[in-house]
Amino acid sequence: MSDWLLIDGARRLFAETCTHEVVQAAEAEQWSSLVWDAAAGAGYASLSELELADALAVLTVAGEHAAPVPLAEAALAGWLVGETVAGPVSVAPGGGLRIEGDSVSGLARRVPWGHAVERIVAVVEGQAVVLSVASAVRVERHANLAGEPRDTLVFEAAQPEEVRAAACDLRERGALTRVALMAGALAAMARLTVAYAGERRQFGRPIARFQAVQQHLVCVAQEAALVGAAAEGVARAPGLFEIAAAKVLAARAALAASRAAHQVHGAMGMTQEYRLHHFSRRLWAWREEYGDEQHWAARLGEALAVAGAENLYPAITGGSAVV
Amino acid sequence: MLFAPADLTEEELELQREVRAFLATELPRGTFEPGLGMAAPRDRGFSAKLAERGWLGMAIPVRYGGRDRSAVDRFVVSEELLRWGAPVGHHWVADRQTAPTINRFGTEEQKQRFLPAICRGELSFAIGMSEPEAGSDLAAVRTRASRVEGGWLLSGTKVWTSGAHVSDWFVVLCRTGESTEDRHAGLSQLIVDLRADGLTVRSIPFLSGHRDFNEVVLEEVFVPDELVLGEIGGGWAQNTSELAYERGGPERWLSTYLLVEELMRAHEEVLGTERASIVLGEMVASWWGLRRLSLSVARMIDAAEAPAVQSALVKEMATRFEQDVLACVQELVALEPVRDGDSLLERILFEATLSAPSFTIRGGTNEILRSVAAKGLGRL
Ligand SMILES: Cc1cc2nc3c(=O)[nH]c(=O)nc-3n(C[C@H](O)[C@H](O)[C@H](O)COP(=O)(O)OP(=O)(O)OC[C@H]3O[C@@H](n4cnc5c(N)ncnc54)[C@H](O)[C@@H]3O)c2cc1C
């Protein structure tokens, strides 16, 4: 069970700092010192030092407010290295770097807020390598669907600040952070959509009275509930089974819930001035990051096939304790 | 938070192990024809064995023959029985909804009369809600009870009454007062002996040829006062609370489970492809997530909350998933469903194909569940 004081504090902090204007500005400026300083000040830059469930619970709150800062990356960096990495810090999600002697060369692609952080952690040949961003010869700005920076950093014979055996599996942990963030974004999307349908009136009544609209509301609420339950389950037992199952559910929910939520909002939901896109675009982006539903379903399915028919139900109830 | 946290405690896991061990010895695979979820066969002997273990009426107080355990304990036992395809038909309705309803609304005399017998696996119940003119719109029931000396005379017609031909009793939702502008007023629940004078049970064969559905015609059936369940006029509220037990449980996502297990057992060759892995992984992810939600509904019942909205949300998506599972299995293996097929998979594919449309109808249609859930979401 996560720490309620911690969660409550996070709720307050992100509600106060991540206003619509701030999130909007962070996208334009590709960084938000306001949110980062507040979050770091509250200790969220070292989530890796908390119990895993607590760290994930904070990320869920961050996702609920579309917090435009690399908190998941700071946590991942800490988990990879085995202790908090002084930040702001990000993580290179994929390969592309190689170790040559005592230096590192190659491309680190899709690095969240790569241009704005001080250092990144990359996994190269099983090693967690800490690189200063200043040691990159070039930084190319890119972004994901949500407009969150996903930069390319080019290194040529850079001297790593540190090299240690990676203390966790980046893909699994990365997927775990995305599940936590997505559970939050889905909860926010469900609340926003139900509230909107209760307020928006057409044909003389709130659109929530129309059965066709209710169907969409139920869909968003179901997906949010399912991923909320998955996030909670995976926080308690973060094995391959649970991570895979949770990311499958979250990735599918990203599509189904966003589609239904947008339909309920009509044209208003297609604008920048209305908040829905802060959640739908993030959900679409996070769905892909660290493996989409196909990737994780295939891994889960392979493990289940190996375990065999007799273990199918025990796996559904016991998860990674069985498979 | 909309859903309560769901994990099993050590004691609950121990119960799960006991049920698994029991099934493996009492009902080994290959020695019986498994059923599909709650539509599994009726077997009084098997129900009696469960009763001996204390696995019927688990949440009923000890003084009425129960075990004073929880809705979650009942969940643990039910899910194991259902996924095994065990013959749960005889006790299913009584254990799931009649016993808790009598325990909640019944008189002391009714509790002593019915609950111990249900917990022993002796008495079976059917559900007397639907009528020809009252399906989704249950408040339209026309079956009427008229006051007479010492009781009521009940007349009307119930339909789709599953198992009425083999059950002992059924709980009838009927009109005892005039319907006013409040359509939910004037409704009551009576406990009716299915062998009473004036009562006729007629079979309505399923499209598969199975005989489980019935029409029950009531012609001035005398129901004594002591068999009025709860308040006269309180039938609507009681019936609604009964429906909460009927929704959101493991029977809403396990009806087609055995197809997948059997596919894995008998057709290992189809599992080698990436497509098969993805399909299997997607299904199991859904089971894992739905099970957690369903378990949290049981936790809420134990916490004396009324998870009507949550159970409607779960049942609506879970029953669609049961149908998806059938479609997935059909996609993975080219096998003709055959009633008396050589392989178990052919036979259960036959059953599943012909019964799948009912998953999203029985116990309240998905359209109605969506209305219930959506109205509740606005309030939460
Ligand atoms: C296998 C099975 C077992 C059953 N066992 C029992 C039993 O033991 N006892 C018992 O009492 N009943 C039983 N039923 C009946 C079941 O409860 C009803 O079938 C169900 O409530 C729907 O009623 P109906 O069939 O009259 O459909 P209708 O109410 O006529 O509905 C037909 C269609 O119209 C839709 N519809 C109706 N009203 C609305 C609305 N307001 N908004 C949107 N859509 C609407 C429905 O969703 C459905 O798609 C059983 C049904 C099945 C399939």
PDB file of C-alpha atoms in Angstrom, chain B residues 116-368:
ATOM      1  CA  PRO B 116     -28.876 -24.433   6.302  1.00  0.00           C
ATOM      2  CA  ALA B 117     -30.394 -26.478   3.473  1.00  0.00           C
ATOM      3  CA  ILE B 118     -28.736 -24.256   0.855  1.00  0.00           C
ATOM      4  CA  CYS B 119     -25.422 -24.526   2.675  1.00  0.00           C
ATOM      5  CA  ARG B 120     -25.764 -28.319   2.674  1.00  0.00           C
ATOM      6  CA  GLY B 121     -26.250 -28.213  -1.081  1.00  0.00           C
ATOM      7  CA  GLU B 122     -29.742 -29.634  -0.816  1.00  0.00           C
ATOM      8  CA  LEU B 123     -31.992 -26.850  -1.986  1.00  0.00           C
ATOM      9  CA  SER B 124     -31.693 -25.292  -5.388  1.00  0.00           C
ATOM     10  CA  PHE B 125     -33.290 -22.027  -6.457  1.00  0.00           C
ATOM     11  CA  ALA B 126     -34.280 -20.394  -9.720  1.00  0.00           C
ATOM     12  CA  ILE B 127     -34.780 -16.719 -10.542  1.00  0.00           C
ATOM     13  CA  GLY B 128     -38.283 -15.470 -11.208  1.00  0.00           C
ATOM     14  CA  MET B 129     -37.732 -11.997 -12.543  1.00  0.00           C
ATOM     15  CA  SER B 130     -38.333 -11.899 -16.319  1.00  0.00           C
ATOM     16  CA  GLU B 131     -41.775 -11.998 -17.916  1.00  0.00           C
ATOM     17  CA  PRO B 132     -43.015 -11.870 -21.480  1.00  0.00           C
ATOM     18  CA  GLU B 133     -43.595  -8.110 -21.199  1.00  0.00           C
ATOM     19  CA  ALA B 134     -40.871  -7.372 -18.665  1.00  0.00           C
ATOM     20  CA  GLY B 135     -37.320  -8.100 -19.750  1.00  0.00           C
ATOM     21  CA  SER B 136     -34.920  -5.216 -19.365  1.00  0.00           C
ATOM     22  CA  ASP B 137     -37.803  -3.189 -18.005  1.00  0.00           C
ATOM     23  CA  LEU B 138     -38.367  -5.279 -14.909  1.00  0.00           C
ATOM     24  CA  ALA B 139     -40.614  -2.747 -13.251  1.00  0.00           C
ATOM     25  CA  ALA B 140     -43.212  -3.731 -15.856  1.00  0.00           C
ATOM     26  CA  VAL B 141     -43.826  -7.127 -14.244  1.00  0.00           C
ATOM     27  CA  ARG B 142     -47.492  -8.088 -14.277  1.00  0.00           C
ATOM     28  CA  THR B 143     -47.426 -11.188 -12.133  1.00  0.00           C
ATOM     29  CA  ARG B 144     -49.680 -10.177  -9.287  1.00  0.00           C
ATOM     30  CA  ALA B 145     -50.158 -11.353  -5.733  1.00  0.00           C
ATOM     31  CA  SER B 146     -53.570 -10.677  -4.209  1.00  0.00           C
ATOM     32  CA  ARG B 147     -54.165 -10.655  -0.495  1.00  0.00           C
ATOM     33  CA  VAL B 148     -56.096 -13.597   0.952  1.00  0.00           C
ATOM     34  CA  GLU B 149     -56.469 -15.036   4.426  1.00  0.00           C
ATOM     35  CA  GLY B 150     -52.990 -15.990   5.697  1.00  0.00           C
ATOM     36  CA  GLY B 151     -51.147 -15.222   2.500  1.00  0.00           C
ATOM     37  CA  TRP B 152     -51.265 -14.303  -1.149  1.00  0.00           C
ATOM     38  CA  LEU B 153     -52.651 -15.738  -4.379  1.00  0.00           C
ATOM     39  CA  LEU B 154     -50.067 -15.402  -7.098  1.00  0.00           C
ATOM     40  CA  SER B 155     -50.964 -15.317 -10.802  1.00  0.00           C
ATOM     41  CA  GLY B 156     -48.923 -14.528 -13.867  1.00  0.00           C
ATOM     42  CA  THR B 157     -46.251 -15.863 -16.188  1.00  0.00           C
ATOM     43  CA  LYS B 158     -42.494 -15.903 -15.746  1.00  0.00           C
ATOM     44  CA  VAL B 159     -40.167 -16.693 -18.650  1.00  0.00           C
ATOM     45  CA  TRP B 160     -36.554 -17.637 -19.242  1.00  0.00           C
ATOM     46  CA  THR B 161     -36.584 -19.197 -15.780  1.00  0.00           C
ATOM     47  CA  SER B 162     -33.364 -21.190 -15.952  1.00  0.00           C
ATOM     48  CA  GLY B 163     -33.569 -24.544 -14.236  1.00  0.00           C
ATOM     49  CA  ALA B 164     -37.149 -24.137 -12.980  1.00  0.00           C
ATOM     50  CA  HIS B 165     -37.821 -27.712 -14.089  1.00  0.00           C
ATOM     51  CA  VAL B 166     -35.208 -29.137 -11.724  1.00  0.00           C
ATOM     52  CA  SER B 167     -35.035 -26.559  -8.946  1.00  0.00           C
ATOM     53  CA  ASP B 168     -36.914 -26.593  -5.668  1.00  0.00           C
ATOM     54  CA  TRP B 169     -37.895 -22.963  -5.187  1.00  0.00           C
ATOM     55  CA  PHE B 170     -37.753 -19.646  -6.935  1.00  0.00           C
ATOM     56  CA  VAL B 171     -37.924 -16.073  -5.806  1.00  0.00           C
ATOM     57  CA  VAL B 172     -40.644 -14.256  -7.705  1.00  0.00           C
ATOM     58  CA  LEU B 173     -40.712 -10.528  -8.284  1.00  0.00           C
ATOM     59  CA  CYS B 174     -44.357  -9.522  -8.453  1.00  0.00           C
ATOM     60  CA  ARG B 175     -46.815  -6.730  -8.006  1.00  0.00           C
ATOM     61  CA  THR B 176     -48.574  -6.526  -4.654  1.00  0.00           C
ATOM     62  CA  GLY B 177     -49.780  -2.951  -4.954  1.00  0.00           C
ATOM     63  CA  GLU B 178     -50.958  -0.592  -7.624  1.00  0.00           C
ATOM     64  CA  SER B 179     -48.250   1.027  -9.653  1.00  0.00           C
ATOM     65  CA  THR B 180     -48.361   4.715  -8.971  1.00  0.00           C
ATOM     66  CA  GLU B 181     -46.350   7.350 -10.759  1.00  0.00           C
ATOM     67  CA  ASP B 182     -43.436   5.619  -9.026  1.00  0.00           C
ATOM     68  CA  ARG B 183     -43.178   2.467 -11.144  1.00  0.00           C
ATOM     69  CA  HIS B 184     -40.890   0.912  -8.570  1.00  0.00           C
ATOM     70  CA  ALA B 185     -43.462   1.071  -5.820  1.00  0.00           C
ATOM     71  CA  GLY B 186     -45.834  -1.819  -5.097  1.00  0.00           C
ATOM     72  CA  LEU B 187     -43.373  -4.582  -6.011  1.00  0.00           C
ATOM     73  CA  SER B 188     -42.529  -7.473  -3.686  1.00  0.00           C
ATOM     74  CA  GLN B 189     -40.513 -10.687  -3.634  1.00  0.00           C
ATOM     75  CA  LEU B 190     -42.113 -14.005  -2.711  1.00  0.00           C
ATOM     76  CA  ILE B 191     -40.397 -17.327  -2.140  1.00  0.00           C
ATOM     77  CA  VAL B 192     -42.375 -19.849  -4.167  1.00  0.00           C
ATOM     78  CA  ASP B 193     -42.309 -23.637  -4.152  1.00  0.00           C
ATOM     79  CA  LEU B 194     -41.811 -24.791  -7.732  1.00  0.00           C
ATOM     80  CA  ARG B 195     -43.987 -27.824  -6.984  1.00  0.00           C
ATOM     81  CA  ALA B 196     -46.912 -25.820  -5.612  1.00  0.00           C
ATOM     82  CA  ASP B 197     -50.450 -26.404  -6.837  1.00  0.00           C
ATOM     83  CA  GLY B 198     -51.389 -24.096  -9.689  1.00  0.00           C
ATOM     84  CA  LEU B 199     -47.831 -23.816 -10.943  1.00  0.00           C
ATOM     85  CA  THR B 200     -46.880 -25.233 -14.345  1.00  0.00           C
ATOM     86  CA  VAL B 201     -43.358 -25.413 -15.727  1.00  0.00           C
ATOM     87  CA  ARG B 202     -43.007 -25.639 -19.511  1.00  0.00           C
ATOM     88  CA  SER B 203     -39.714 -26.140 -21.204  1.00  0.00           C
ATOM     89  CA  ILE B 204     -38.494 -23.605 -23.778  1.00  0.00           C
ATOM     90  CA  PRO B 205     -35.719 -25.389 -25.687  1.00  0.00           C
ATOM     91  CA  PHE B 206     -32.578 -23.363 -26.363  1.00  0.00           C
ATOM     92  CA  LEU B 207     -31.491 -22.934 -29.964  1.00  0.00           C
ATOM     93  CA  SER B 208     -28.902 -25.630 -29.237  1.00  0.00           C
ATOM     94  CA  GLY B 209     -31.625 -28.072 -28.248  1.00  0.00           C
ATOM     95  CA  HIS B 210     -30.635 -27.886 -24.575  1.00  0.00           C
ATOM     96  CA  ARG B 211     -33.428 -27.682 -22.094  1.00  0.00           C
ATOM     97  CA  ASP B 212     -32.744 -25.207 -19.351  1.00  0.00           C
ATOM     98  CA  PHE B 213     -35.079 -22.306 -20.080  1.00  0.00           C
ATOM     99  CA  ASN B 214     -38.660 -22.510 -18.883  1.00  0.00           C
ATOM    100  CA  GLU B 215     -41.897 -20.699 -18.817  1.00  0.00           C
ATOM    101  CA  VAL B 216     -43.510 -20.836 -15.398  1.00  0.00           C
ATOM    102  CA  VAL B 217     -47.237 -20.210 -15.326  1.00  0.00           C
ATOM    103  CA  LEU B 218     -48.717 -19.316 -11.964  1.00  0.00           C
ATOM    104  CA  GLU B 219     -52.464 -19.701 -11.547  1.00  0.00           C
ATOM    105  CA  GLU B 220     -53.645 -18.597  -8.140  1.00  0.00           C
ATOM    106  CA  VAL B 221     -50.718 -20.220  -6.426  1.00  0.00           C
ATOM    107  CA  PHE B 222     -51.127 -19.809  -2.663  1.00  0.00           C
ATOM    108  CA  VAL B 223     -48.065 -18.315  -0.990  1.00  0.00           C
ATOM    109  CA  PRO B 224     -48.332 -18.117   2.802  1.00  0.00           C
ATOM    110  CA  ASP B 225     -47.345 -14.896   4.580  1.00  0.00           C
ATOM    111  CA  GLU B 226     -44.263 -16.519   6.022  1.00  0.00           C
ATOM    112  CA  LEU B 227     -42.819 -16.790   2.492  1.00  0.00           C
ATOM    113  CA  VAL B 228     -42.900 -13.086   1.769  1.00  0.00           C
ATOM    114  CA  LEU B 229     -39.258 -12.098   1.422  1.00  0.00           C
ATOM    115  CA  GLY B 230     -38.500  -8.794   3.105  1.00  0.00           C
ATOM    116  CA  GLU B 231     -40.970  -5.942   2.935  1.00  0.00           C
ATOM    117  CA  ILE B 232     -44.194  -5.921   1.011  1.00  0.00           C
ATOM    118  CA  GLY B 233     -43.575  -3.054  -1.409  1.00  0.00           C
ATOM    119  CA  GLY B 234     -39.801  -3.275  -0.945  1.00  0.00           C
ATOM    120  CA  GLY B 235     -39.289  -5.662  -3.847  1.00  0.00           C
ATOM    121  CA  TRP B 236     -37.610  -3.244  -6.185  1.00  0.00           C
ATOM    122  CA  ALA B 237     -34.837  -2.244  -3.790  1.00  0.00           C
ATOM    123  CA  GLN B 238     -34.311  -5.848  -2.720  1.00  0.00           C
ATOM    124  CA  ASN B 239     -34.214  -7.061  -6.290  1.00  0.00           C
ATOM    125  CA  THR B 240     -31.686  -4.383  -7.195  1.00  0.00           C
ATOM    126  CA  SER B 241     -29.430  -5.402  -4.348  1.00  0.00           C
ATOM    127  CA  GLU B 242     -29.803  -9.043  -5.433  1.00  0.00           C
ATOM    128  CA  LEU B 243     -28.611  -8.087  -8.908  1.00  0.00           C
ATOM    129  CA  ALA B 244     -25.363  -6.746  -7.433  1.00  0.00           C
ATOM    130  CA  TYR B 245     -24.509 -10.320  -6.444  1.00  0.00           C
ATOM    131  CA  GLU B 246     -25.392 -11.418  -9.929  1.00  0.00           C
ATOM    132  CA  ARG B 247     -22.963  -9.074 -11.628  1.00  0.00           C
ATOM    133  CA  GLY B 248     -19.246  -8.611 -11.553  1.00  0.00           C
ATOM    134  CA  GLY B 249     -18.274 -12.134 -10.419  1.00  0.00           C
ATOM    135  CA  PRO B 250     -15.880 -14.580 -12.093  1.00  0.00           C
ATOM    136  CA  GLU B 251     -18.716 -16.243 -14.028  1.00  0.00           C
ATOM    137  CA  ARG B 252     -18.698 -13.113 -16.186  1.00  0.00           C
ATOM    138  CA  TRP B 253     -15.205 -13.673 -17.570  1.00  0.00           C
ATOM    139  CA  LEU B 254     -14.689 -17.428 -17.371  1.00  0.00           C
ATOM    140  CA  SER B 255     -17.422 -18.796 -19.652  1.00  0.00           C
ATOM    141  CA  THR B 256     -14.962 -19.418 -22.473  1.00  0.00           C
ATOM    142  CA  TYR B 257     -11.765 -19.851 -20.462  1.00  0.00           C
ATOM    143  CA  LEU B 258     -11.598 -23.604 -21.017  1.00  0.00           C
ATOM    144  CA  LEU B 259     -11.416 -23.142 -24.773  1.00  0.00           C
ATOM    145  CA  VAL B 260      -8.013 -21.542 -24.414  1.00  0.00           C
ATOM    146  CA  GLU B 261      -6.671 -24.020 -21.898  1.00  0.00           C
ATOM    147  CA  GLU B 262      -7.863 -26.889 -24.062  1.00  0.00           C
ATOM    148  CA  LEU B 263      -6.417 -25.275 -27.178  1.00  0.00           C
ATOM    149  CA  MET B 264      -3.042 -25.146 -25.440  1.00  0.00           C
ATOM    150  CA  ARG B 265      -3.353 -28.724 -24.262  1.00  0.00           C
ATOM    151  CA  ALA B 266      -4.551 -30.333 -27.471  1.00  0.00           C
ATOM    152  CA  HIS B 267      -3.173 -28.069 -30.178  1.00  0.00           C
ATOM    153  CA  GLU B 268       0.293 -27.136 -29.069  1.00  0.00           C
ATOM    154  CA  GLU B 269       1.235 -26.832 -32.728  1.00  0.00           C
ATOM    155  CA  VAL B 270      -0.787 -23.644 -33.235  1.00  0.00           C
ATOM    156  CA  LEU B 271       1.085 -21.828 -30.479  1.00  0.00           C
ATOM    157  CA  GLY B 272       4.361 -21.585 -32.350  1.00  0.00           C
ATOM    158  CA  THR B 273       3.587 -18.484 -34.395  1.00  0.00           C
ATOM    159  CA  GLU B 274       4.069 -14.896 -33.339  1.00  0.00           C
ATOM    160  CA  ARG B 275       0.422 -14.184 -34.049  1.00  0.00           C
ATOM    161  CA  ALA B 276      -0.611 -16.946 -31.641  1.00  0.00           C
ATOM    162  CA  SER B 277       1.681 -15.593 -28.943  1.00  0.00           C
ATOM    163  CA  ILE B 278       0.184 -12.146 -29.330  1.00  0.00           C
ATOM    164  CA  VAL B 279      -3.375 -13.438 -29.164  1.00  0.00           C
ATOM    165  CA  LEU B 280      -2.620 -15.581 -26.126  1.00  0.00           C
ATOM    166  CA  GLY B 281      -0.767 -12.747 -24.404  1.00  0.00           C
ATOM    167  CA  GLU B 282      -3.595 -10.302 -25.072  1.00  0.00           C
ATOM    168  CA  MET B 283      -6.219 -12.662 -23.685  1.00  0.00           C
ATOM    169  CA  VAL B 284      -4.254 -13.418 -20.554  1.00  0.00           C
ATOM    170  CA  ALA B 285      -3.563  -9.733 -19.969  1.00  0.00           C
ATOM    171  CA  SER B 286      -7.328  -9.167 -20.087  1.00  0.00           C
ATOM    172  CA  TRP B 287      -8.011 -12.022 -17.686  1.00  0.00           C
ATOM    173  CA  TRP B 288      -5.428 -10.699 -15.301  1.00  0.00           C
ATOM    174  CA  GLY B 289      -6.864  -7.183 -15.324  1.00  0.00           C
ATOM    175  CA  LEU B 290     -10.535  -8.167 -15.272  1.00  0.00           C
ATOM    176  CA  ARG B 291      -9.907 -10.604 -12.450  1.00  0.00           C
ATOM    177  CA  ARG B 292      -8.373  -7.835 -10.369  1.00  0.00           C
ATOM    178  CA  LEU B 293     -11.398  -5.609 -10.943  1.00  0.00           C
ATOM    179  CA  SER B 294     -13.803  -8.426 -10.224  1.00  0.00           C
ATOM    180  CA  LEU B 295     -11.939  -9.284  -7.041  1.00  0.00           C
ATOM    181  CA  SER B 296     -12.126  -5.711  -5.939  1.00  0.00           C
ATOM    182  CA  VAL B 297     -15.925  -5.810  -6.395  1.00  0.00           C
ATOM    183  CA  ALA B 298     -15.966  -8.745  -3.948  1.00  0.00           C
ATOM    184  CA  ARG B 299     -13.779  -6.764  -1.546  1.00  0.00           C
ATOM    185  CA  MET B 300     -16.234  -3.888  -1.713  1.00  0.00           C
ATOM    186  CA  ILE B 301     -19.136  -6.224  -0.935  1.00  0.00           C
ATOM    187  CA  ASP B 302     -17.192  -7.387   2.116  1.00  0.00           C
ATOM    188  CA  ALA B 303     -16.650  -3.782   3.130  1.00  0.00           C
ATOM    189  CA  ALA B 304     -20.455  -3.347   3.025  1.00  0.00           C
ATOM    190  CA  GLU B 305     -20.167  -0.934   0.146  1.00  0.00           C
ATOM    191  CA  ALA B 306     -22.682  -1.193  -2.680  1.00  0.00           C
ATOM    192  CA  PRO B 307     -20.570  -1.580  -5.822  1.00  0.00           C
ATOM    193  CA  ALA B 308     -23.511  -1.480  -8.244  1.00  0.00           C
ATOM    194  CA  VAL B 309     -21.753   0.840 -10.684  1.00  0.00           C
ATOM    195  CA  GLN B 310     -18.481  -1.039 -10.501  1.00  0.00           C
ATOM    196  CA  SER B 311     -20.086  -4.417 -11.048  1.00  0.00           C
ATOM    197  CA  ALA B 312     -22.038  -3.081 -14.038  1.00  0.00           C
ATOM    198  CA  LEU B 313     -18.794  -1.711 -15.527  1.00  0.00           C
ATOM    199  CA  VAL B 314     -17.056  -5.045 -14.992  1.00  0.00           C
ATOM    200  CA  LYS B 315     -19.842  -7.249 -16.284  1.00  0.00           C
ATOM    201  CA  GLU B 316     -20.285  -5.148 -19.407  1.00  0.00           C
ATOM    202  CA  MET B 317     -16.665  -5.412 -20.479  1.00  0.00           C
ATOM    203  CA  ALA B 318     -16.054  -8.899 -19.132  1.00  0.00           C
ATOM    204  CA  THR B 319     -18.894 -10.498 -21.067  1.00  0.00           C
ATOM    205  CA  ARG B 320     -17.767  -8.839 -24.299  1.00  0.00           C
ATOM    206  CA  PHE B 321     -14.339 -10.284 -23.583  1.00  0.00           C
ATOM    207  CA  GLU B 322     -15.822 -13.768 -23.165  1.00  0.00           C
ATOM    208  CA  GLN B 323     -17.171 -13.458 -26.677  1.00  0.00           C
ATOM    209  CA  ASP B 324     -13.830 -12.128 -27.945  1.00  0.00           C
ATOM    210  CA  VAL B 325     -12.081 -15.164 -26.483  1.00  0.00           C
ATOM    211  CA  LEU B 326     -14.250 -17.453 -28.567  1.00  0.00           C
ATOM    212  CA  ALA B 327     -13.431 -15.413 -31.671  1.00  0.00           C
ATOM    213  CA  CYS B 328      -9.701 -15.574 -30.865  1.00  0.00           C
ATOM    214  CA  VAL B 329      -9.758 -19.336 -30.479  1.00  0.00           C
ATOM    215  CA  GLN B 330     -11.660 -19.660 -33.739  1.00  0.00           C
ATOM    216  CA  GLU B 331      -9.015 -17.514 -35.379  1.00  0.00           C
ATOM    217  CA  LEU B 332      -6.146 -19.632 -34.082  1.00  0.00           C
ATOM    218  CA  VAL B 333      -7.460 -23.077 -34.855  1.00  0.00           C
ATOM    219  CA  ALA B 334      -9.471 -24.302 -37.808  1.00  0.00           C
ATOM    220  CA  LEU B 335     -11.764 -26.743 -36.123  1.00  0.00           C
ATOM    221  CA  GLU B 336     -15.419 -27.367 -36.754  1.00  0.00           C
ATOM    222  CA  PRO B 337     -17.493 -27.159 -33.607  1.00  0.00           C
ATOM    223  CA  VAL B 338     -19.226 -30.514 -33.233  1.00  0.00           C
ATOM    224  CA  ARG B 339     -21.646 -31.543 -30.485  1.00  0.00           C
ATOM    225  CA  ASP B 340     -20.370 -35.106 -30.238  1.00  0.00           C
ATOM    226  CA  GLY B 341     -16.908 -34.388 -31.630  1.00  0.00           C
ATOM    227  CA  ASP B 342     -13.995 -36.663 -30.855  1.00  0.00           C
ATOM    228  CA  SER B 343     -12.030 -33.976 -29.096  1.00  0.00           C
ATOM    229  CA  LEU B 344     -13.091 -31.965 -26.101  1.00  0.00           C
ATOM    230  CA  LEU B 345     -12.202 -28.756 -27.913  1.00  0.00           C
ATOM    231  CA  GLU B 346     -14.629 -29.524 -30.747  1.00  0.00           C
ATOM    232  CA  ARG B 347     -17.355 -30.164 -28.216  1.00  0.00           C
ATOM    233  CA  ILE B 348     -16.824 -27.089 -26.074  1.00  0.00           C
ATOM    234  CA  LEU B 349     -16.444 -24.955 -29.194  1.00  0.00           C
ATOM    235  CA  PHE B 350     -19.885 -26.211 -30.142  1.00  0.00           C
ATOM    236  CA  GLU B 351     -21.333 -25.223 -26.767  1.00  0.00           C
ATOM    237  CA  ALA B 352     -19.524 -21.906 -26.727  1.00  0.00           C
ATOM    238  CA  THR B 353     -20.552 -20.912 -30.245  1.00  0.00           C
ATOM    239  CA  LEU B 354     -24.202 -21.591 -29.542  1.00  0.00           C
ATOM    240  CA  SER B 355     -24.299 -19.975 -26.115  1.00  0.00           C
ATOM    241  CA  ALA B 356     -21.987 -16.962 -26.595  1.00  0.00           C
ATOM    242  CA  PRO B 357     -24.739 -14.522 -27.627  1.00  0.00           C
ATOM    243  CA  SER B 358     -26.340 -15.008 -24.218  1.00  0.00           C
ATOM    244  CA  PHE B 359     -23.232 -13.821 -22.311  1.00  0.00           C
ATOM    245  CA  THR B 360     -24.123 -10.192 -22.961  1.00  0.00           C
ATOM    246  CA  ILE B 361     -27.857 -10.709 -22.340  1.00  0.00           C
ATOM    247  CA  ARG B 362     -28.286 -12.841 -19.212  1.00  0.00           C
ATOM    248  CA  GLY B 363     -28.187 -11.024 -15.904  1.00  0.00           C
ATOM    249  CA  GLY B 364     -28.997  -7.693 -17.559  1.00  0.00           C
ATOM    250  CA  THR B 365     -28.085  -6.759 -21.115  1.00  0.00           C
ATOM    251  CA  ASN B 366     -24.969  -4.766 -21.860  1.00  0.00           C
ATOM    252  CA  GLU B 367     -27.079  -1.841 -23.032  1.00  0.00           C
ATOM    253  CA  ILE B 368     -28.829  -1.731 -19.669  1.00  0.00           C
TER     254      ILE B 368
END
